[in-house]
Tab-separated table of C-alpha atoms in Angstrom:
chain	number	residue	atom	x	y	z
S	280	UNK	CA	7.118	32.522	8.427
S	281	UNK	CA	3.475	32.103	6.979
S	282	UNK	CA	2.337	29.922	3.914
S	283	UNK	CA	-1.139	28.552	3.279
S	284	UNK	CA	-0.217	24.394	2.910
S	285	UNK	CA	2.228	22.290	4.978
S	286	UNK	CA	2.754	19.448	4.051
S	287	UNK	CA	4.504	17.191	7.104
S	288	UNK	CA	5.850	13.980	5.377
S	289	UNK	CA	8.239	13.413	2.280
S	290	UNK	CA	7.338	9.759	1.719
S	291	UNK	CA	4.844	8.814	-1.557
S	292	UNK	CA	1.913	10.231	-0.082
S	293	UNK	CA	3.444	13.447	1.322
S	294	UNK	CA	5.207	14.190	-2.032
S	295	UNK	CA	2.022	13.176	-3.779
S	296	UNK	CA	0.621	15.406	-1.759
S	297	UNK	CA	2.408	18.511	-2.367
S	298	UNK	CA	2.451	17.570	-6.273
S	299	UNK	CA	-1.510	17.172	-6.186
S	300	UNK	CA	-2.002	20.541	-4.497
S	301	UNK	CA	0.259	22.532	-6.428
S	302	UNK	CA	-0.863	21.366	-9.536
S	303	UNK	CA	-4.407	22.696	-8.742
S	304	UNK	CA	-3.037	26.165	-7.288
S	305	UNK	CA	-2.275	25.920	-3.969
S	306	UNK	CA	0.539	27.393	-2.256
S	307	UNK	CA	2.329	24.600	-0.203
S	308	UNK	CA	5.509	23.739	1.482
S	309	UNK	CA	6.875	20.376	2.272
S	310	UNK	CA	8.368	20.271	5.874
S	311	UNK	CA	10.786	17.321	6.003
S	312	UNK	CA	14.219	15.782	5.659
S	313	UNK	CA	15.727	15.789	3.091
S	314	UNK	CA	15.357	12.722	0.580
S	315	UNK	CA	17.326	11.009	-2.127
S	316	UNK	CA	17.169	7.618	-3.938
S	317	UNK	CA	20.009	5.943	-5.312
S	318	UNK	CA	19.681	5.519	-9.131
S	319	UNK	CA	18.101	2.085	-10.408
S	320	UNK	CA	20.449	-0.655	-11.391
S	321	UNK	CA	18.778	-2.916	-13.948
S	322	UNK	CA	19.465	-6.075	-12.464
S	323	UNK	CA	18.410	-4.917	-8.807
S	324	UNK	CA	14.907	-4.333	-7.515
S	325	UNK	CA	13.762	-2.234	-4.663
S	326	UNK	CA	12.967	-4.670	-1.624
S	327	UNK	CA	9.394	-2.669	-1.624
S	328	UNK	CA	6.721	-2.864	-4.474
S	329	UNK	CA	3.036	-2.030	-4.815
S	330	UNK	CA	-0.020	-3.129	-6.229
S	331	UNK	CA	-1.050	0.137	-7.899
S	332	UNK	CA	-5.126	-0.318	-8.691
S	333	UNK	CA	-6.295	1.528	-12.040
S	334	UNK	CA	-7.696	4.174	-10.073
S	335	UNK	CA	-4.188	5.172	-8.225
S	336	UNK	CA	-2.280	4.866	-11.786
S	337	UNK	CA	-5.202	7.709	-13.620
S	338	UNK	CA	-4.188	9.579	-10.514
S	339	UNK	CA	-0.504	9.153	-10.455
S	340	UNK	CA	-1.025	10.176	-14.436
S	341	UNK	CA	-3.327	13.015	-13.833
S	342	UNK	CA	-0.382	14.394	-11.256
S	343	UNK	CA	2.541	14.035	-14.374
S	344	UNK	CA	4.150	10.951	-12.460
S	345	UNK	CA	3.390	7.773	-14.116
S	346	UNK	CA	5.211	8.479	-17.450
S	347	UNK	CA	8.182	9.337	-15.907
S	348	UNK	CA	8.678	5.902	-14.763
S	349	UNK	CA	10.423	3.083	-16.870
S	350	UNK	CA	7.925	0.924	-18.320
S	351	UNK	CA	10.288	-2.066	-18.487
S	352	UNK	CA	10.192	-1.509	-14.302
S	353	UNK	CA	6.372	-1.778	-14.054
S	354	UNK	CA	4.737	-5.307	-14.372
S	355	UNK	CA	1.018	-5.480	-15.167
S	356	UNK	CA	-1.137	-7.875	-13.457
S	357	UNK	CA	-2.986	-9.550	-15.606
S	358	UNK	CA	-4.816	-12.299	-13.518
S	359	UNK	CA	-5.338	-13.255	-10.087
S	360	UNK	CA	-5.463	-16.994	-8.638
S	361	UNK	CA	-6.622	-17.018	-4.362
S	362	UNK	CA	-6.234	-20.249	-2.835
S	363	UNK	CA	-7.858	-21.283	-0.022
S	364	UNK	CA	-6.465	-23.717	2.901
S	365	UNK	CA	-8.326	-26.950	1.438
S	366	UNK	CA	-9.265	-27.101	-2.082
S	367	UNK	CA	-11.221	-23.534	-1.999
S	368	UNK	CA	-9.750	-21.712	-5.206
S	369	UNK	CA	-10.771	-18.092	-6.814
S	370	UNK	CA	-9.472	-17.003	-10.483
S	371	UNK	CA	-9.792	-13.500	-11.270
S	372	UNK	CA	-8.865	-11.922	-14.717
S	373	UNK	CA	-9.041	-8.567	-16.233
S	374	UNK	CA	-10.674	-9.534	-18.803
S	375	UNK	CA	-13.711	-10.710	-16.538
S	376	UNK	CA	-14.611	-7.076	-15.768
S	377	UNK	CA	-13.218	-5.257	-19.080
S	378	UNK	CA	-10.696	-4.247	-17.835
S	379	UNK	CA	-6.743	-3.891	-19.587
S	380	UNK	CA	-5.401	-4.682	-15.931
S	381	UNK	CA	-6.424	-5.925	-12.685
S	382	UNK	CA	-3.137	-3.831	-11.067
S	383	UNK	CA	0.722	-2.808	-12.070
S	384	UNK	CA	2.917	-4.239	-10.048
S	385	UNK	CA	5.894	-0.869	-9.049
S	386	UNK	CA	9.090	-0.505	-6.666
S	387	UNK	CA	8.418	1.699	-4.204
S	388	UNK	CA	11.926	3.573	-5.299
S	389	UNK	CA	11.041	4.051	-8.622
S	390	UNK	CA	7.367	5.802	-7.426
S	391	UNK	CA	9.705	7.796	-4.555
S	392	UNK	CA	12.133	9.111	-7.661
S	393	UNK	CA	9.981	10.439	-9.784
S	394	UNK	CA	8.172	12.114	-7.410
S	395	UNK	CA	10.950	13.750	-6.007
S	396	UNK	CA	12.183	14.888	-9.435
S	397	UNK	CA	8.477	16.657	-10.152
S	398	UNK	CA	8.362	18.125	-6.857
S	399	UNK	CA	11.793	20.003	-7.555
S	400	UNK	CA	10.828	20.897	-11.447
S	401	UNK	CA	7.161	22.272	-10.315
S	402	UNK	CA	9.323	24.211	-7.499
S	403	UNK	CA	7.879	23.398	-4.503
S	404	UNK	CA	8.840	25.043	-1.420
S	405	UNK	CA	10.746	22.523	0.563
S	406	UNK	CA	11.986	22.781	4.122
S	407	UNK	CA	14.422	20.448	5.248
S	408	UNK	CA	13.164	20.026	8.853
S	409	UNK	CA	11.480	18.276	10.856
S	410	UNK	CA	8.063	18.960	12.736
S	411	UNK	CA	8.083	18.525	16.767
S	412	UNK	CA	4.938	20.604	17.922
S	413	UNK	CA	1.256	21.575	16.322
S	414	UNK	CA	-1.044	24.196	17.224
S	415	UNK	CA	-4.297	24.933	15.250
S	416	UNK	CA	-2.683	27.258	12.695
S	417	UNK	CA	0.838	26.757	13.445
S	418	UNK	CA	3.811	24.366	13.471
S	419	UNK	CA	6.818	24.518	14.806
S	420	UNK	CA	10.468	22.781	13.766
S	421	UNK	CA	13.000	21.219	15.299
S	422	UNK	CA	15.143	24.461	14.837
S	423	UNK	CA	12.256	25.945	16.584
S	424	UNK	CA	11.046	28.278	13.833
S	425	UNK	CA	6.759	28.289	14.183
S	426	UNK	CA	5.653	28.392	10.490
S	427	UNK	CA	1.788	30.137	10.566
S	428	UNK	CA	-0.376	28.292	7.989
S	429	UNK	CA	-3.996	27.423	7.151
S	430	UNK	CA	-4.037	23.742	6.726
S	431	UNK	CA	-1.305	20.998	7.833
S	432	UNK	CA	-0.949	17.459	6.454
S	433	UNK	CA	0.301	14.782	8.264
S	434	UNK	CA	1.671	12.125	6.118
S	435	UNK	CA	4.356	11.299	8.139
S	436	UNK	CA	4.264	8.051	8.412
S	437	UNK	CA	2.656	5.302	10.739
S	438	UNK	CA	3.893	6.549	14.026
S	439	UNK	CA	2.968	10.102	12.832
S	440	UNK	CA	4.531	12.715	15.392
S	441	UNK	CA	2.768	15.307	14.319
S	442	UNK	CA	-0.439	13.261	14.944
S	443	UNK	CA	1.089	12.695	18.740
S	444	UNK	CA	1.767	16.098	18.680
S	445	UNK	CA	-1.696	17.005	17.689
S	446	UNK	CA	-3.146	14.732	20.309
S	447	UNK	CA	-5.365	13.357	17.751
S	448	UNK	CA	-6.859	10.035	18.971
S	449	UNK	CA	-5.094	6.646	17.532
S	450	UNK	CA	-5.629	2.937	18.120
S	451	UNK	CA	-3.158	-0.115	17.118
S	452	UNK	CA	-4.196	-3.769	16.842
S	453	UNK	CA	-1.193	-5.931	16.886
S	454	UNK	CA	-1.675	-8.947	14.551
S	455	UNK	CA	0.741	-10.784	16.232
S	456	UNK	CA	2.325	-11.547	12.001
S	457	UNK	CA	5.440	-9.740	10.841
S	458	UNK	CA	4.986	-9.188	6.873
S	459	UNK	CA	8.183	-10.598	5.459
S	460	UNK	CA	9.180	-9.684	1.694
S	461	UNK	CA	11.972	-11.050	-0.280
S	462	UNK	CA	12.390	-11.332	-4.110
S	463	UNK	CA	12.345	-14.627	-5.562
S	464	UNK	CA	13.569	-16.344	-8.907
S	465	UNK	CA	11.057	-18.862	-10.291
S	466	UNK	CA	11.760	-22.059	-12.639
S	467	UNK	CA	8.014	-20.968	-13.880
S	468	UNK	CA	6.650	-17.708	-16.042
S	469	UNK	CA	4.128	-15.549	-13.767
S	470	UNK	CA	2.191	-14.629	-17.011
S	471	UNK	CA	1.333	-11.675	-15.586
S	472	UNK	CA	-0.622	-13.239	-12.174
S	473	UNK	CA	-0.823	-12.525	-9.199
S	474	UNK	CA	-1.229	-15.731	-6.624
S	475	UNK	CA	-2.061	-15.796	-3.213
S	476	UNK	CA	-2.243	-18.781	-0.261
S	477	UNK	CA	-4.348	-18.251	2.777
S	478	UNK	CA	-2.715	-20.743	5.560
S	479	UNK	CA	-2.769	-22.052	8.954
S	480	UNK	CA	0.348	-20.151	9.102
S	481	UNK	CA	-0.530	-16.984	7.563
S	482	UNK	CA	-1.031	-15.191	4.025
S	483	UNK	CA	1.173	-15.794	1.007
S	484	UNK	CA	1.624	-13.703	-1.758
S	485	UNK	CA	3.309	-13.708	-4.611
S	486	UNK	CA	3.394	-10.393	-7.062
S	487	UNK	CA	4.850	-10.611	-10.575
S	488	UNK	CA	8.017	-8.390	-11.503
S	489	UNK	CA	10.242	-7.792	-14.768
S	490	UNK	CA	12.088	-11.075	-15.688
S	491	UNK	CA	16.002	-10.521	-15.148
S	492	UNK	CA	18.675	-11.418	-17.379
S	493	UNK	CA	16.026	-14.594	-18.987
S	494	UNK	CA	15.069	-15.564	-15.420
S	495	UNK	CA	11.771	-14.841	-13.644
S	496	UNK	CA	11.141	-13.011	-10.959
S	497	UNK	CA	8.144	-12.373	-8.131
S	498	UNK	CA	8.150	-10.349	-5.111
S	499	UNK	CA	7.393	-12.443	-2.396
S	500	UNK	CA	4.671	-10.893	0.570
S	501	UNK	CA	4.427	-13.742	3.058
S	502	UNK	CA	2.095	-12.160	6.257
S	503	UNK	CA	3.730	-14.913	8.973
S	504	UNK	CA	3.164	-15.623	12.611
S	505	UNK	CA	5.194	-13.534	14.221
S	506	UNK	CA	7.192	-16.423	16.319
S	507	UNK	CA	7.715	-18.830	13.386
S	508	UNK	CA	8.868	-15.306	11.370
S	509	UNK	CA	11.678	-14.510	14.106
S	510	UNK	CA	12.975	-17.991	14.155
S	511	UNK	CA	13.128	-17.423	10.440
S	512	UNK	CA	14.840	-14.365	10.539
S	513	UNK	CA	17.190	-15.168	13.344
S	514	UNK	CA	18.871	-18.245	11.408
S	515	UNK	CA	22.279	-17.730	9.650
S	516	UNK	CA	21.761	-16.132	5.731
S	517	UNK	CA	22.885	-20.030	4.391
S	518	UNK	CA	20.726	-22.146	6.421
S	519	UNK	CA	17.565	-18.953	6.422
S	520	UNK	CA	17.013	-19.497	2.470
S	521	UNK	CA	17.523	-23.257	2.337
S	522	UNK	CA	14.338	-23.046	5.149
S	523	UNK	CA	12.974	-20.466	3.187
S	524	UNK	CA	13.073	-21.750	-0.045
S	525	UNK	CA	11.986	-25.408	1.453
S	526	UNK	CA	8.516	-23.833	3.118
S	527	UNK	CA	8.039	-21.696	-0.365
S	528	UNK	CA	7.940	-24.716	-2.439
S	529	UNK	CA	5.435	-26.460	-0.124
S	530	UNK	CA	3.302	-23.354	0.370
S	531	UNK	CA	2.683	-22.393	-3.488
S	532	UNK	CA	1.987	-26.067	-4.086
S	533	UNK	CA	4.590	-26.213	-7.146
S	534	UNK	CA	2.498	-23.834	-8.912
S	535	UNK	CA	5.579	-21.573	-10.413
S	536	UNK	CA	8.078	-24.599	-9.900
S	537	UNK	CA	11.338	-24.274	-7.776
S	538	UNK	CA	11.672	-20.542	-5.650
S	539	UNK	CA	15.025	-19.570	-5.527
S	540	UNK	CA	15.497	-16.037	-2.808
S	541	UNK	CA	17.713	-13.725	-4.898
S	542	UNK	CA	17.471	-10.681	-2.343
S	543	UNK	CA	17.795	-9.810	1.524
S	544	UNK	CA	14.626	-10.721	3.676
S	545	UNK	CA	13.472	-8.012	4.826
S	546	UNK	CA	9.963	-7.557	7.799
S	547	UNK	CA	8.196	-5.502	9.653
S	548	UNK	CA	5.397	-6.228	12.122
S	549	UNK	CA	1.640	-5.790	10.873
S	550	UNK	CA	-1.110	-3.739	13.023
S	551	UNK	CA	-4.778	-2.404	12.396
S	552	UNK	CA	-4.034	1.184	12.610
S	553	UNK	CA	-6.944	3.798	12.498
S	554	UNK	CA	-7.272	7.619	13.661
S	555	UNK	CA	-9.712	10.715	13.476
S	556	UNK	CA	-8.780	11.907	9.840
S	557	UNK	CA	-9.134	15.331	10.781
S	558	UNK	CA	-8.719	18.339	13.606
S	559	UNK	CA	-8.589	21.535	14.125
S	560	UNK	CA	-6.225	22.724	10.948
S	561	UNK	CA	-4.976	19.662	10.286
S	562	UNK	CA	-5.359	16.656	8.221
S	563	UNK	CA	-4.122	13.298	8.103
S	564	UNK	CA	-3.130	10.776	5.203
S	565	UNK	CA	-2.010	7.822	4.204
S	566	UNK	CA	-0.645	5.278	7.004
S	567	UNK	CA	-1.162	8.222	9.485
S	568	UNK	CA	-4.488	8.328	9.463
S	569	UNK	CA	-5.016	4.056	8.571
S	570	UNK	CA	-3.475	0.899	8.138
S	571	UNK	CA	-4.390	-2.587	7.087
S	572	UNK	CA	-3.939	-6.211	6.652
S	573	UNK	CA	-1.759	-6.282	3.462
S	574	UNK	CA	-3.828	-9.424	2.404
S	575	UNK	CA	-5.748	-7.146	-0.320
S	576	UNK	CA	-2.439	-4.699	-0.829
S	577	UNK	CA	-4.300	-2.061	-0.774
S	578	UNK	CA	-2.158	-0.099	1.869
S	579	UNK	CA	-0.649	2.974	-0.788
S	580	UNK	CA	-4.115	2.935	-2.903
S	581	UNK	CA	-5.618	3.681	0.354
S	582	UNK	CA	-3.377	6.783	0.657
S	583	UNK	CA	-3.279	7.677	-2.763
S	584	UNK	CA	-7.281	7.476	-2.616
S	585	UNK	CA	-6.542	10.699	0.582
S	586	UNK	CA	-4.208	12.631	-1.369
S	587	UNK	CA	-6.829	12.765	-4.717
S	588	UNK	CA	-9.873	13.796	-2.013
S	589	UNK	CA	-7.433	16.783	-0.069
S	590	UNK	CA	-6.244	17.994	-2.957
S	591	UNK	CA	-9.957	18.194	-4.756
S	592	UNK	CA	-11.364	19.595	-1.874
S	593	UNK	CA	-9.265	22.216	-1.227
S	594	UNK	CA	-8.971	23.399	-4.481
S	595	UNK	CA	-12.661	23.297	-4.825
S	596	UNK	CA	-13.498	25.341	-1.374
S	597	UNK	CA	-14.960	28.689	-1.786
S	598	UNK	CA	-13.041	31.404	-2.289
S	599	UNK	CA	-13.562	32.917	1.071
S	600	UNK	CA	-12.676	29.885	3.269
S	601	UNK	CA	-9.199	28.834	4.576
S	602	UNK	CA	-7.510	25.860	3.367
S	603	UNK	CA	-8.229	24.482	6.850
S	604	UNK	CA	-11.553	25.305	7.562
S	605	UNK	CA	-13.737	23.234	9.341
S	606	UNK	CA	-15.661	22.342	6.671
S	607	UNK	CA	-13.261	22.273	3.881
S	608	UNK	CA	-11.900	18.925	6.140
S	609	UNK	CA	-15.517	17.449	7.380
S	610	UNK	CA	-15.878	17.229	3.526
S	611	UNK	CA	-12.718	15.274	2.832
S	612	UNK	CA	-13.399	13.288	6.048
S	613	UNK	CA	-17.070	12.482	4.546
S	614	UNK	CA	-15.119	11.606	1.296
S	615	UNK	CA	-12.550	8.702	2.679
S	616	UNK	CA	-15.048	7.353	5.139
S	617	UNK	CA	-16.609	4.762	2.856
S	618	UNK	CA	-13.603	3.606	1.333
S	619	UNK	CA	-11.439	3.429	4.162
S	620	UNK	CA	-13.962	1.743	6.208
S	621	UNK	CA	-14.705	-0.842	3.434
S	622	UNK	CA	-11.011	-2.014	3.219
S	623	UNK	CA	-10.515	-2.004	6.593
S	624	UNK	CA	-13.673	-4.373	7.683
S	625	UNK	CA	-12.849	-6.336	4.223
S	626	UNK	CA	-9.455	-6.938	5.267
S	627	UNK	CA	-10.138	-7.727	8.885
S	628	UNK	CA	-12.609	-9.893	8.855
S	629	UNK	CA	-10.607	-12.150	5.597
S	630	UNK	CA	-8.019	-12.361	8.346
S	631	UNK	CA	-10.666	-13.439	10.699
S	632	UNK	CA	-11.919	-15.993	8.827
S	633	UNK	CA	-8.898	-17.617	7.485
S	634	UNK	CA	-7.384	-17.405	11.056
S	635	UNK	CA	-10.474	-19.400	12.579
S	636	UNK	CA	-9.640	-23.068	13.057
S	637	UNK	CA	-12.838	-24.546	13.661
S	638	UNK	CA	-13.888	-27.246	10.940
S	639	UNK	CA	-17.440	-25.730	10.060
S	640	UNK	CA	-15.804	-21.959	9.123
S	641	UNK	CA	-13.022	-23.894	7.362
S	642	UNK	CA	-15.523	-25.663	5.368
S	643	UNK	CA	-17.597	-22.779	4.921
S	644	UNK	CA	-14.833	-20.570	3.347
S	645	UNK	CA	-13.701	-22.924	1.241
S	646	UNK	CA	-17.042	-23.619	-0.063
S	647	UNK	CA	-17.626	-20.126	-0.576
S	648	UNK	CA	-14.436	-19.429	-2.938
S	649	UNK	CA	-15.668	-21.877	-4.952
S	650	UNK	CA	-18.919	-20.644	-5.225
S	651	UNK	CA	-17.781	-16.851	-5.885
S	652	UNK	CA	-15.051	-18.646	-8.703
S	653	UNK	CA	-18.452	-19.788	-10.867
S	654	UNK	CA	-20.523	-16.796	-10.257
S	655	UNK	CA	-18.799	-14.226	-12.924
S	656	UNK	CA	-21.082	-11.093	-11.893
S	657	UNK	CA	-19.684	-11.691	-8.948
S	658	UNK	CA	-15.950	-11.633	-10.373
S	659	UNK	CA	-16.877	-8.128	-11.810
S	660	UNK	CA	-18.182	-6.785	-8.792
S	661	UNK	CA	-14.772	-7.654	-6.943
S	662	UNK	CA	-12.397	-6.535	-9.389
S	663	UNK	CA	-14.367	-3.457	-9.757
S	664	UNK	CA	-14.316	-2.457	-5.875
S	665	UNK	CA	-10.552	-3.276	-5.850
S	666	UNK	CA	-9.767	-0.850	-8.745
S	667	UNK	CA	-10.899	2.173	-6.912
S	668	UNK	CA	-9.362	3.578	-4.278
């Protein structure tokens, strides 16, 4: 079998992917499992959401995706309050930059559904496989069936076997934090904010969602040491959210009131993932190719910022080069580099600093939130950096 595009991955970035590539002409196939998700209930949230920055949501619209999604699912973030772990304090607002939004807070589900449901009305080839060996210019399937092609995408996922089987070069730094998530009810309105708590004890955010039946509702992020997250997770459900709940209240300082949990707590262990973005026929995107501190949550604009430089670049080759030529995919390396190594260093080194216990660093950051909070050029620069991708 020969086709030009395969597309190894049929999460949000591989789907994106294969929507984004076909839309500007290209012939591609998806090479995965088969996927399905459950319709929504309305009083029941996916345990996943995103930040989506303004520049994801043009390119989610520009792709035919973000219409399809209820609007009474998506929560825009209006404002931003950063706390520091003395009296350091930043407030960000739209408004501060021109700006409608800062973000929309979306379910991962609800992004994963209407994706699949444009991939199969745009007719995308779609094999329900899996891939288990690479070879510039082929890959082969689990059924063992090598499919000849000019260009394959690995968005696969974080532990990427096709990037294994690629032998492309990857390095994980464990954090030593598991990022625990859990939806919360709060005695407080969110009015549209975002809020965030850098602690001894790790990062806490809380995201705003749809209110529920005349109750509010946040998505809790909580990035947690990863030995006071286990003892967490390893207490009976009763006695977990009591704990839970107790920490919460102490943690946000009161500011939305009372934290009920209203879903399952749910984690997953947090690394510094990065890998050549490119070989021989092949290119990687999304958490295959990078992954950071979700401090900024800017993991999916980070992959979503991949998908919108493959697909431009490969449309835009000249006619007489391959989909995977060598410098079809130096020129979407050259394209991510900035931004990828931007977040990355920008995310790092906040978890650096707000990990460092000595008393002159702790004054120093503090100091410096409240500096940045009174210097509103500086508001606009930041809010403008975290809207692209």
């Amino acid at each position: 079998m020969s086709t030009p595009i395969v597309i190894c991955g049929a999460g949000i970035v591989g789907l994106a992917s294969a929507l984004a590539l076909a839309r500007r002409g290209q012939h591609v196939t998806l090479l995965a499992p088969a996927r399905t998700v459950p319709p929504a209930s309305a009083d029941v949230y996916h345990p996943r959401v995103y930040a989506i920055s303004p520049a994801s949501q043009r390119f989610l619209n520009e792709i035919g995706v973000w219409d399809a999604m209820p609007a009474e699912r998506i929560t825009p973030v209006e404002a931003m309050e950063i706390h520091g772990d003395a009296d350091g304090r930043v407030e960000l607002n739209a408004w501060q930059a021109a700006q409608p939004q800062l973000a929309w807070i979306v379910e991962s589900g609800e992004i994963e559904r209407v994706l699949l449901q444009a991939v199969r009305m745009f007719g995308i080839a779609w094999i329900q496989d899996r891939a288990v060996a690479y070879r510039p210019g082929a890959v082969q399937t689990s059924a063992g069936d090598w499919i000849e092609t000019e260009l394959v995408v690995a968005a696969d996922g974080a532990s990427s076997p096709l990037r294994t089987a690629a032998g492309i070069p990857h390095t994980s730094v464990p954090y030593h934090e598991t990022g625990l998530v859990v939806h919360l009810e709060t005695e407080r309105p969110h009015q549209g904010t975002a809020f965030q708590w850098f602690r001894d004890d790790g990062v806490l955010a809380l995201l705003p969602m749809p209110d529920i039946a005349g109750t509010h509702q946040v998505s809790m992020v909580w990035s947690m040491r990863e030995k006071q997250a286990a003892e967490l997770q390893a207490l009976p459900t009763d006695e977990q959210t009591a704990r839970l709940e107790r920490w919460l209240l102490e943690a946000s300082q009161g500011r939305l009131g009372r934290l009920k949990v209203r879903s399952k707590l749910h984690g997953f262990p947090l690394t510094l993932d990065q890998s050549r973005m490119t070989a021989p026929g092949i290119a990687l995107a999304g958490d295959a190719a990078h992954r950071v501190h979700p401090l900024a949550g800017q993991g999916l604009n980070l992959g979503l910022g991949d998908v919108e430089a493959l697909a431009r670049v490969v449309a835009e080759r000249e006619s007489y080069r391959p989909a995977g030529d060598e410098r079809v995919l130096r020129r979407y390396q050259r394209a991510r580099a900035e931004s990828v190594l931007a977040m990355r260093v920008a995310t790092d080194g906040l978890h650096k600093l707000f990990r460092a216990p000595q008393a002159p660093l702790a004054w120093l950051r503090n100091v410096g939130m409240r500096w940045v909070d009174g210097a509103p050029v500086l508001k606009r620069y930041l809010i403008d950096g975290a809207s692209r991708n």
